[in-house]
Short mmCIF file of C-alpha atoms and ligand atoms in Angstrom, two decimals:
data_model
loop_
_atom_site.label_atom_id
_atom_site.label_comp_id
_atom_site.label_asym_id
_atom_site.label_seq_id
_atom_site.Cartn_x
_atom_site.Cartn_y
_atom_site.Cartn_z
CA MET A 1 7.08 16.30 -78.67
CA ILE A 2 10.64 15.19 -79.29
CA GLY A 3 13.34 17.40 -77.81
CA THR A 4 15.77 17.54 -74.91
CA VAL A 5 14.56 16.62 -71.45
CA LEU A 6 16.32 17.48 -68.20
CA VAL A 7 16.09 14.51 -65.83
CA THR A 8 16.95 15.42 -62.25
CA GLY A 9 17.95 12.37 -60.21
CA GLY A 10 18.48 10.51 -63.50
CA ALA A 11 21.21 8.25 -62.11
CA GLY A 12 18.82 6.78 -59.51
CA TYR A 13 16.57 3.75 -59.69
CA ILE A 14 13.53 5.20 -61.45
CA GLY A 15 15.46 8.02 -63.14
CA SER A 16 17.88 5.65 -64.91
CA HIS A 17 14.97 3.60 -66.29
CA ALA A 18 13.28 6.84 -67.35
CA CYS A 19 16.44 7.89 -69.22
CA ALA A 20 16.38 4.61 -71.14
CA ALA A 21 12.66 4.96 -71.95
CA LEU A 22 13.06 8.58 -73.07
CA MET A 23 16.06 7.83 -75.26
CA GLU A 24 14.34 4.83 -76.81
CA ALA A 25 11.41 7.12 -77.59
CA GLY A 26 13.77 9.51 -79.39
CA TYR A 27 14.40 12.18 -76.76
CA GLN A 28 17.79 13.61 -75.91
CA VAL A 29 18.46 13.52 -72.21
CA VAL A 30 20.51 15.67 -69.85
CA VAL A 31 20.85 14.22 -66.34
CA LEU A 32 21.51 16.34 -63.26
CA ASP A 33 22.38 14.22 -60.23
CA ASN A 34 24.61 14.73 -57.21
CA LEU A 35 25.07 10.94 -56.86
CA CYS A 36 24.12 11.05 -53.16
CA ASN A 37 22.18 7.81 -53.58
CA SER A 38 23.35 6.42 -56.90
CA SER A 39 26.26 5.46 -59.08
CA LEU A 40 27.35 6.77 -62.45
CA VAL A 41 27.56 3.14 -63.58
CA SER A 42 23.76 3.23 -63.97
CA LEU A 43 24.10 5.79 -66.76
CA GLU A 44 26.95 3.88 -68.41
CA ARG A 45 24.56 0.92 -68.49
CA VAL A 46 21.81 3.11 -69.97
CA GLY A 47 24.41 3.88 -72.65
CA GLU A 48 24.79 0.14 -73.30
CA ILE A 49 21.03 -0.30 -73.60
CA CYS A 50 20.45 2.70 -75.86
CA ALA A 51 23.78 2.72 -77.75
CA THR A 52 24.33 6.30 -76.58
CA SER A 53 24.57 7.75 -73.08
CA PRO A 54 22.66 10.68 -71.67
CA ILE A 55 24.62 13.88 -71.06
CA PHE A 56 25.57 13.85 -67.39
CA VAL A 57 26.08 16.84 -65.12
CA GLN A 58 27.14 16.10 -61.57
CA GLY A 59 25.56 18.71 -59.35
CA ASP A 60 22.85 19.51 -56.84
CA VAL A 61 19.40 20.69 -57.87
CA ARG A 62 19.64 23.30 -55.10
CA ASP A 63 22.60 24.87 -56.93
CA ARG A 64 20.99 27.62 -58.99
CA ASP A 65 24.18 28.42 -60.93
CA CYS A 66 24.43 24.83 -62.02
CA LEU A 67 20.82 24.84 -63.26
CA ASP A 68 21.27 28.15 -65.07
CA LYS A 69 24.31 26.75 -66.88
CA ILE A 70 22.34 23.67 -67.99
CA PHE A 71 19.43 25.76 -69.27
CA HIS A 72 21.89 28.05 -71.05
CA ALA A 73 23.85 25.23 -72.68
CA HIS A 74 20.90 23.08 -73.81
CA THR A 75 17.49 23.82 -75.30
CA ILE A 76 15.47 22.01 -72.66
CA THR A 77 11.81 21.47 -73.51
CA ALA A 78 10.72 19.71 -70.30
CA VAL A 79 11.94 18.55 -66.91
CA LEU A 80 11.32 15.21 -65.21
CA HIS A 81 12.03 15.93 -61.54
CA PHE A 82 13.02 12.71 -59.75
CA ALA A 83 15.81 14.03 -57.51
CA GLY A 84 15.10 13.75 -53.82
CA LEU A 85 15.48 11.69 -50.68
CA LYS A 86 12.96 8.87 -50.35
CA ALA A 87 13.32 6.82 -47.16
CA VAL A 88 10.20 7.26 -45.03
CA GLY A 89 11.80 6.10 -41.75
CA GLU A 90 14.95 8.18 -42.26
CA SER A 91 12.80 11.26 -42.87
CA VAL A 92 11.42 10.95 -39.32
CA ASP A 93 14.96 11.14 -37.90
CA PHE A 94 16.24 13.81 -40.32
CA PRO A 95 13.26 16.01 -41.23
CA LEU A 96 15.29 19.12 -42.02
CA GLU A 97 17.43 17.24 -44.56
CA TYR A 98 14.25 15.96 -46.21
CA TYR A 99 12.55 19.36 -46.40
CA ASP A 100 15.78 20.97 -47.56
CA ASN A 101 16.49 18.42 -50.25
CA ASN A 102 12.98 17.74 -51.49
CA VAL A 103 11.31 21.14 -51.11
CA VAL A 104 14.18 23.58 -51.59
CA SER A 105 15.44 21.73 -54.66
CA SER A 106 11.98 22.04 -56.24
CA LEU A 107 11.80 25.78 -55.49
CA VAL A 108 15.22 26.41 -56.99
CA LEU A 109 14.36 24.28 -60.02
CA LEU A 110 11.07 26.11 -60.67
CA ALA A 111 12.74 29.51 -60.40
CA ALA A 112 15.44 28.46 -62.87
CA MET A 113 12.83 27.01 -65.25
CA GLN A 114 10.83 30.22 -65.05
CA GLN A 115 13.86 32.33 -65.92
CA ALA A 116 14.80 30.00 -68.79
CA GLY A 117 11.21 29.86 -70.11
CA VAL A 118 10.95 26.08 -69.68
CA THR A 119 7.25 25.44 -69.08
CA ASN A 120 6.77 21.66 -68.78
CA ILE A 121 7.46 19.66 -65.62
CA VAL A 122 6.62 16.16 -64.44
CA PHE A 123 7.08 15.69 -60.70
CA SER A 124 7.63 12.40 -58.83
CA SER A 125 5.03 12.39 -56.13
CA SER A 126 3.99 9.37 -54.14
CA ALA A 127 0.96 7.45 -52.90
CA THR A 128 2.27 8.31 -49.46
CA VAL A 129 0.49 11.70 -49.78
CA TYR A 130 -2.80 9.83 -49.20
CA GLY A 131 -1.72 8.58 -45.76
CA ASP A 132 -4.07 5.86 -44.47
CA PRO A 133 -6.93 5.97 -47.01
CA PRO A 134 -10.56 5.53 -45.88
CA SER A 135 -11.03 2.88 -48.57
CA VAL A 136 -9.31 1.25 -51.54
CA PRO A 137 -8.80 1.63 -54.45
CA ILE A 138 -7.46 5.16 -54.00
CA ARG A 139 -8.67 7.88 -56.36
CA GLU A 140 -6.81 11.12 -57.00
CA ASP A 141 -9.57 13.15 -55.32
CA PHE A 142 -9.16 11.34 -51.97
CA GLY A 143 -8.09 13.43 -48.97
CA LEU A 144 -4.37 13.96 -48.48
CA CYS A 145 -2.85 13.23 -45.10
CA PRO A 146 0.78 12.12 -45.26
CA THR A 147 2.16 10.74 -42.02
CA SER A 148 5.91 11.35 -42.38
CA PRO A 149 8.22 14.28 -43.19
CA TYR A 150 8.96 12.52 -46.50
CA GLY A 151 5.26 12.39 -47.40
CA ARG A 152 4.72 15.97 -46.26
CA SER A 153 7.67 17.13 -48.37
CA LYS A 154 5.99 15.55 -51.42
CA LEU A 155 2.67 17.21 -50.58
CA MET A 156 4.39 20.58 -50.08
CA VAL A 157 5.92 20.34 -53.55
CA GLU A 158 2.53 19.33 -54.99
CA ASP A 159 1.04 22.48 -53.41
CA ILE A 160 3.88 24.68 -54.66
CA LEU A 161 3.34 23.33 -58.17
CA ALA A 162 -0.39 24.05 -57.94
CA ASP A 163 0.25 27.65 -56.84
CA TRP A 164 2.87 28.04 -59.53
CA HIS A 165 0.39 26.84 -62.09
CA VAL A 166 -2.27 29.35 -60.94
CA ALA A 167 0.26 32.11 -61.58
CA ASN A 168 1.27 30.58 -64.93
CA PRO A 169 -1.87 28.95 -66.35
CA ASN A 170 -0.35 28.24 -69.73
CA TRP A 171 2.33 26.07 -68.21
CA SER A 172 2.12 22.33 -67.92
CA VAL A 173 2.53 20.55 -64.63
CA CYS A 174 2.03 16.87 -63.99
CA ARG A 175 2.09 15.45 -60.48
CA LEU A 176 2.46 11.68 -60.76
CA ARG A 177 1.63 9.71 -57.62
CA TYR A 178 3.52 6.44 -57.78
CA PHE A 179 2.39 3.37 -55.93
CA ASN A 180 5.16 0.77 -55.30
CA PRO A 181 7.73 0.68 -58.13
CA VAL A 182 9.62 -2.64 -58.38
CA GLY A 183 11.44 -4.75 -60.95
CA ALA A 184 14.18 -3.83 -63.35
CA HIS A 185 14.97 -3.29 -67.01
CA PRO A 186 14.54 -6.60 -68.88
CA SER A 187 18.21 -6.46 -69.97
CA GLY A 188 19.26 -6.98 -66.33
CA LEU A 189 21.70 -4.09 -66.76
CA ILE A 190 19.95 -1.52 -64.57
CA GLY A 191 17.85 -2.00 -61.46
CA GLU A 192 17.34 -0.96 -57.88
CA ASP A 193 20.55 -0.68 -55.87
CA PRO A 194 19.64 0.17 -52.26
CA GLN A 195 22.51 1.37 -50.08
CA GLY A 196 22.87 -0.77 -46.96
CA PHE A 197 19.82 -2.42 -45.40
CA PRO A 198 16.93 -2.33 -47.90
CA ASN A 199 13.83 -0.58 -46.56
CA ASN A 200 11.52 -1.91 -49.23
CA LEU A 201 10.08 -5.36 -49.67
CA MET A 202 11.15 -6.38 -53.19
CA PRO A 203 14.89 -5.62 -52.88
CA PHE A 204 14.93 -7.39 -49.51
CA VAL A 205 13.24 -10.48 -50.97
CA ALA A 206 15.69 -10.44 -53.89
CA GLN A 207 18.69 -10.26 -51.53
CA VAL A 208 17.35 -13.23 -49.54
CA ALA A 209 16.79 -15.23 -52.74
CA VAL A 210 20.33 -14.57 -53.95
CA GLY A 211 21.80 -15.55 -50.57
CA GLU A 212 22.94 -12.07 -49.48
CA ARG A 213 20.56 -12.21 -46.50
CA GLU A 214 19.32 -15.11 -44.41
CA LYS A 215 15.60 -14.40 -44.25
CA LEU A 216 12.88 -11.85 -44.78
CA PHE A 217 11.18 -10.24 -41.79
CA VAL A 218 7.48 -9.94 -42.55
CA PHE A 219 6.15 -6.93 -40.67
CA GLY A 220 2.93 -8.25 -39.18
CA ASP A 221 0.41 -10.93 -40.14
CA ASP A 222 -2.53 -9.50 -38.21
CA TYR A 223 -3.76 -6.86 -40.64
CA ALA A 224 -7.35 -6.96 -41.91
CA THR A 225 -6.25 -8.41 -45.25
CA ALA A 226 -6.82 -11.85 -46.82
CA ASP A 227 -3.64 -13.41 -45.36
CA GLY A 228 -3.01 -10.83 -42.62
CA THR A 229 0.06 -9.27 -44.28
CA GLY A 230 0.26 -5.78 -45.80
CA VAL A 231 -1.17 -5.29 -49.29
CA ARG A 232 0.35 -2.91 -51.85
CA ASP A 233 0.09 -2.00 -55.52
CA TYR A 234 3.43 -3.06 -57.02
CA ILE A 235 4.08 -1.57 -60.44
CA HIS A 236 6.85 -2.62 -62.82
CA VAL A 237 9.38 0.20 -63.13
CA MET A 238 9.23 -0.13 -66.94
CA ASP A 239 5.47 0.47 -66.88
CA LEU A 240 6.06 3.40 -64.54
CA VAL A 241 8.62 5.11 -66.76
CA GLU A 242 6.58 4.47 -69.91
CA GLY A 243 3.79 6.26 -68.02
CA HIS A 244 6.16 9.23 -67.68
CA VAL A 245 6.86 9.35 -71.40
CA VAL A 246 3.15 9.43 -72.24
CA ALA A 247 2.48 11.93 -69.43
CA LEU A 248 5.17 14.18 -70.86
CA GLU A 249 3.64 13.98 -74.32
CA TYR A 250 0.19 14.63 -72.85
CA ILE A 251 1.12 17.75 -70.90
CA CYS A 252 2.95 19.21 -73.88
CA ARG A 253 -0.35 18.96 -75.81
CA GLN A 254 -2.58 19.92 -72.87
CA PRO A 255 -1.25 22.73 -70.70
CA GLY A 256 -2.71 22.48 -67.22
CA LEU A 257 -2.23 21.06 -63.76
CA HIS A 258 -2.62 17.29 -63.87
CA THR A 259 -2.51 14.87 -60.93
CA ILE A 260 -2.43 11.21 -61.83
CA ASN A 261 -1.96 7.91 -59.98
CA LEU A 262 0.49 5.47 -61.54
CA GLY A 263 -0.39 2.02 -60.28
CA THR A 264 -1.84 -1.26 -61.53
CA GLY A 265 -5.04 -1.31 -59.49
CA ASN A 266 -4.08 -4.73 -58.04
CA GLY A 267 -3.38 -5.43 -54.39
CA VAL A 268 -0.59 -7.92 -53.62
CA SER A 269 0.22 -9.13 -50.09
CA VAL A 270 3.71 -9.65 -48.68
CA LEU A 271 3.19 -13.42 -48.79
CA ASP A 272 1.88 -13.23 -52.40
CA MET A 273 5.12 -11.44 -53.27
CA VAL A 274 7.26 -14.08 -51.52
CA LYS A 275 5.49 -16.86 -53.45
CA ALA A 276 5.77 -15.04 -56.79
CA PHE A 277 9.48 -14.38 -56.22
CA GLU A 278 10.15 -17.99 -55.25
CA HIS A 279 8.43 -19.10 -58.42
CA ALA A 280 10.34 -16.64 -60.64
CA SER A 281 13.74 -17.37 -59.11
CA GLY A 282 13.45 -21.07 -58.30
CA GLN A 283 14.95 -20.17 -54.89
CA SER A 284 13.30 -20.42 -51.51
CA VAL A 285 12.73 -17.20 -49.57
CA PRO A 286 12.65 -18.08 -45.87
CA TYR A 287 10.77 -15.59 -43.74
CA GLU A 288 9.85 -14.86 -40.15
CA ILE A 289 6.77 -12.99 -39.03
CA VAL A 290 7.72 -10.13 -36.73
CA LYS A 291 5.74 -7.22 -35.28
CA ARG A 292 4.22 -4.51 -37.44
CA ARG A 293 6.49 -1.75 -38.73
CA PRO A 294 5.39 1.56 -37.14
CA GLY A 295 3.55 3.77 -39.61
CA ASP A 296 2.61 0.97 -42.03
CA ILE A 297 -0.95 0.76 -43.28
CA ALA A 298 -2.89 -2.43 -44.02
CA ALA A 299 -3.71 -1.94 -47.68
CA CYS A 300 -3.06 0.55 -50.42
CA TRP A 301 -3.77 0.26 -54.11
CA ALA A 302 -4.56 2.67 -56.89
CA ASP A 303 -7.62 3.43 -58.87
CA PRO A 304 -5.74 3.69 -62.19
CA ARG A 305 -8.68 4.83 -64.36
CA LEU A 306 -7.66 8.48 -64.66
CA ALA A 307 -4.32 7.52 -66.20
CA GLU A 308 -6.17 5.24 -68.60
CA THR A 309 -8.61 7.99 -69.59
CA LEU A 310 -6.16 10.88 -69.90
CA LEU A 311 -3.01 9.14 -71.04
CA GLN A 312 -4.39 5.97 -72.65
CA TRP A 313 -1.85 4.21 -70.45
CA THR A 314 -2.24 1.15 -68.27
CA ALA A 315 0.38 -0.90 -66.50
CA SER A 316 0.68 -4.10 -68.51
CA ARG A 317 3.41 -6.16 -66.84
CA SER A 318 2.45 -8.94 -64.43
CA LEU A 319 3.72 -9.65 -60.94
CA ALA A 320 5.61 -12.64 -62.43
CA GLU A 321 7.41 -10.29 -64.84
CA MET A 322 8.28 -7.87 -62.02
CA CYS A 323 9.87 -10.75 -60.10
CA GLU A 324 11.63 -12.27 -63.15
CA ASP A 325 13.18 -8.93 -64.10
CA ALA A 326 14.17 -8.10 -60.52
CA TRP A 327 15.74 -11.57 -60.24
CA ARG A 328 17.71 -11.18 -63.48
CA TRP A 329 19.10 -7.87 -62.21
CA GLN A 330 19.83 -9.30 -58.74
CA GLN A 331 21.58 -12.39 -60.07
CA GLY A 332 23.71 -10.45 -62.52
CA ASN A 333 24.53 -7.75 -59.95
CA PRO A 334 24.38 -9.34 -56.49
CA ARG A 335 26.09 -6.29 -54.96
CA GLY A 336 24.32 -3.75 -57.18
CA TYR A 337 26.60 -1.41 -59.15
CA ALA A 338 29.48 -1.75 -56.65
P1 NAD B 401 16.78 7.11 -55.94
O1 NAD B 401 17.32 7.51 -54.61
O2 NAD B 401 17.25 5.86 -56.55
O3 NAD B 401 17.00 8.30 -56.98
C1 NAD B 401 17.01 9.66 -56.60
C2 NAD B 401 18.20 10.29 -57.29
O4 NAD B 401 18.24 11.68 -56.95
C3 NAD B 401 19.54 9.70 -56.83
O5 NAD B 401 20.31 9.39 -57.97
C4 NAD B 401 20.19 10.80 -56.00
O6 NAD B 401 21.59 10.75 -56.09
C5 NAD B 401 19.58 12.03 -56.63
N1 NAD B 401 19.48 13.22 -55.76
C6 NAD B 401 18.93 13.29 -54.53
N2 NAD B 401 18.96 14.56 -54.08
C7 NAD B 401 19.53 15.30 -55.06
C8 NAD B 401 19.82 16.68 -55.22
N3 NAD B 401 19.54 17.56 -54.24
N4 NAD B 401 20.42 17.09 -56.36
C9 NAD B 401 20.73 16.22 -57.34
N5 NAD B 401 20.46 14.90 -57.26
C10 NAD B 401 19.87 14.45 -56.13
O7 NAD B 401 15.17 7.10 -55.79
P2 NAD B 401 14.07 6.55 -56.80
O8 NAD B 401 13.49 5.33 -56.21
O9 NAD B 401 14.61 6.51 -58.16
O10 NAD B 401 12.99 7.69 -56.66
C11 NAD B 401 12.91 8.77 -57.59
C12 NAD B 401 11.81 9.71 -57.15
O11 NAD B 401 10.57 8.99 -57.08
C13 NAD B 401 12.04 10.33 -55.77
O12 NAD B 401 11.62 11.68 -55.81
C14 NAD B 401 11.14 9.52 -54.88
O13 NAD B 401 10.72 10.25 -53.75
C15 NAD B 401 9.97 9.21 -55.81
N6 NAD B 401 9.23 8.00 -55.43
C16 NAD B 401 9.90 6.82 -55.31
C17 NAD B 401 9.20 5.68 -54.90
C18 NAD B 401 9.92 4.37 -54.72
O14 NAD B 401 9.38 3.49 -54.04
N7 NAD B 401 11.11 4.18 -55.29
C19 NAD B 401 7.82 5.76 -54.65
C20 NAD B 401 7.18 6.97 -54.80
C21 NAD B 401 7.88 8.11 -55.20
N1 UFG B 402 7.59 -5.27 -45.69
C1 UFG B 402 7.96 -6.39 -44.95
N2 UFG B 402 9.29 -6.60 -44.77
C2 UFG B 402 10.27 -5.78 -45.26
C3 UFG B 402 9.86 -4.65 -46.01
C4 UFG B 402 8.52 -4.42 -46.20
O1 UFG B 402 7.13 -7.14 -44.49
O2 UFG B 402 11.47 -6.03 -45.02
C5 UFG B 402 6.16 -5.03 -45.96
C6 UFG B 402 5.63 -3.72 -45.40
O3 UFG B 402 5.20 -3.90 -44.07
C7 UFG B 402 4.49 -3.42 -46.38
C8 UFG B 402 4.99 -3.99 -47.70
O4 UFG B 402 6.00 -4.93 -47.36
O5 UFG B 402 3.34 -4.11 -46.00
C9 UFG B 402 5.61 -2.95 -48.63
O6 UFG B 402 6.60 -2.21 -47.93
P1 UFG B 402 7.63 -1.27 -48.69
O7 UFG B 402 8.56 -0.72 -47.66
O8 UFG B 402 8.23 -1.99 -49.84
O9 UFG B 402 6.70 -0.13 -49.31
P2 UFG B 402 5.74 0.92 -48.61
O10 UFG B 402 4.38 0.71 -49.16
O11 UFG B 402 5.88 0.93 -47.15
O12 UFG B 402 6.35 2.32 -49.13
C10 UFG B 402 6.76 2.51 -50.48
C11 UFG B 402 7.89 3.53 -50.51
C12 UFG B 402 7.37 4.88 -50.18
C13 UFG B 402 6.21 5.22 -51.06
C14 UFG B 402 5.13 4.18 -50.93
C15 UFG B 402 3.98 4.47 -51.83
O13 UFG B 402 8.92 3.19 -49.60
O14 UFG B 402 8.38 5.83 -50.42
O15 UFG B 402 5.69 2.92 -51.27
O16 UFG B 402 4.43 4.77 -53.09
F1 UFG B 402 5.71 6.41 -50.69
#
């Protein structure tokens, strides 16, 4: 299915990579983003990568008039819905902002899609909906028990999409549960640009390696894991967004409600990541073990077999490649897009 895709949150980290992947696959792209956590430079860089830029509309997904104008002006065949707030810790302090942004935006978007007759949507969900899983790897049919307002906002939208699909069985809904997206486009032109203190491991490690920060704080070395540090399923952002392109093609062929993990199936510890990044960058990454971060779990990785079966997609890039690409981006853009 080649056509025009509306990408909400398309100026952000994953959204900008998705724009590049969609355009390289032949899609036209319209981005709606309010730039609350991103810079327009990301889309200018997508333009450099793809030789043409996506159409950009600055606006809020909660603004129904803005959505109606987009659906009126363009023949949109599908929506990739990335827009939202994503910091787990911040969501505990500002729950209303998280529910308002993440849940209300999705409601307004679905209503506008319904009116415009746009029937295909891919939603950015998260492995955080599983909470602390009883075992790993995590399958899609595991129980759902998010432990933060952020995670609950994702689960609420998943439920809304399921109910919406019951009422509209011929429509196509894909709920993609991402594990830990890292890395950057191999060009080094686009990447993750966290505002202020990075919450996530990879951007923090990259900032230490480039000399922006003195050392990494490793949150606990007393977990029941091989080296005592937390284990996660890091997935290269390019693999992740290629997964979106195939998911989009799949749901356009197969109307239904689909829920799919996007991960590699490999568990990587914090110290594994430090070593891999040191190797990729040739820089040392000093670290200090500190106490556990509240709310963290010991280990989390995906069972990726459903994605393989349904989408014929597997994540192919190695941890070394994730670190090399993140390092290229970090070196070329030590202060991000600023
Ligand atoms: P990001 O913050 O880089 O991108 C989100 C984009 O949405 C930003 O450009 C922001 O300006 C925009 N935005 C936010 N609220 C908006 C609104 N109301 N209207 C219009 N634009 C709005 O985040 P990301 O890492 O690219 O994440 C994209 C999606 O993937 C999010 O929904 C996030 O919850 C989900 N996700 C991310 C991760 C991760 O680790 N990065 C993991 C799992 C799921
Ligand atoms: N960690 C450190 N030091 C840091 C940052 C992280 O030791 O400075 C450790 C954490 O304790 C954890 C691991 O590195 O063991 C990964 O932490 P991240 O913050 O990078 O990622 P999380 O798994 O905690 O959460 C991320 C996103 C969530 C998303 C989840 C699953 O932040 O939004 O992955 O997709 F829901």
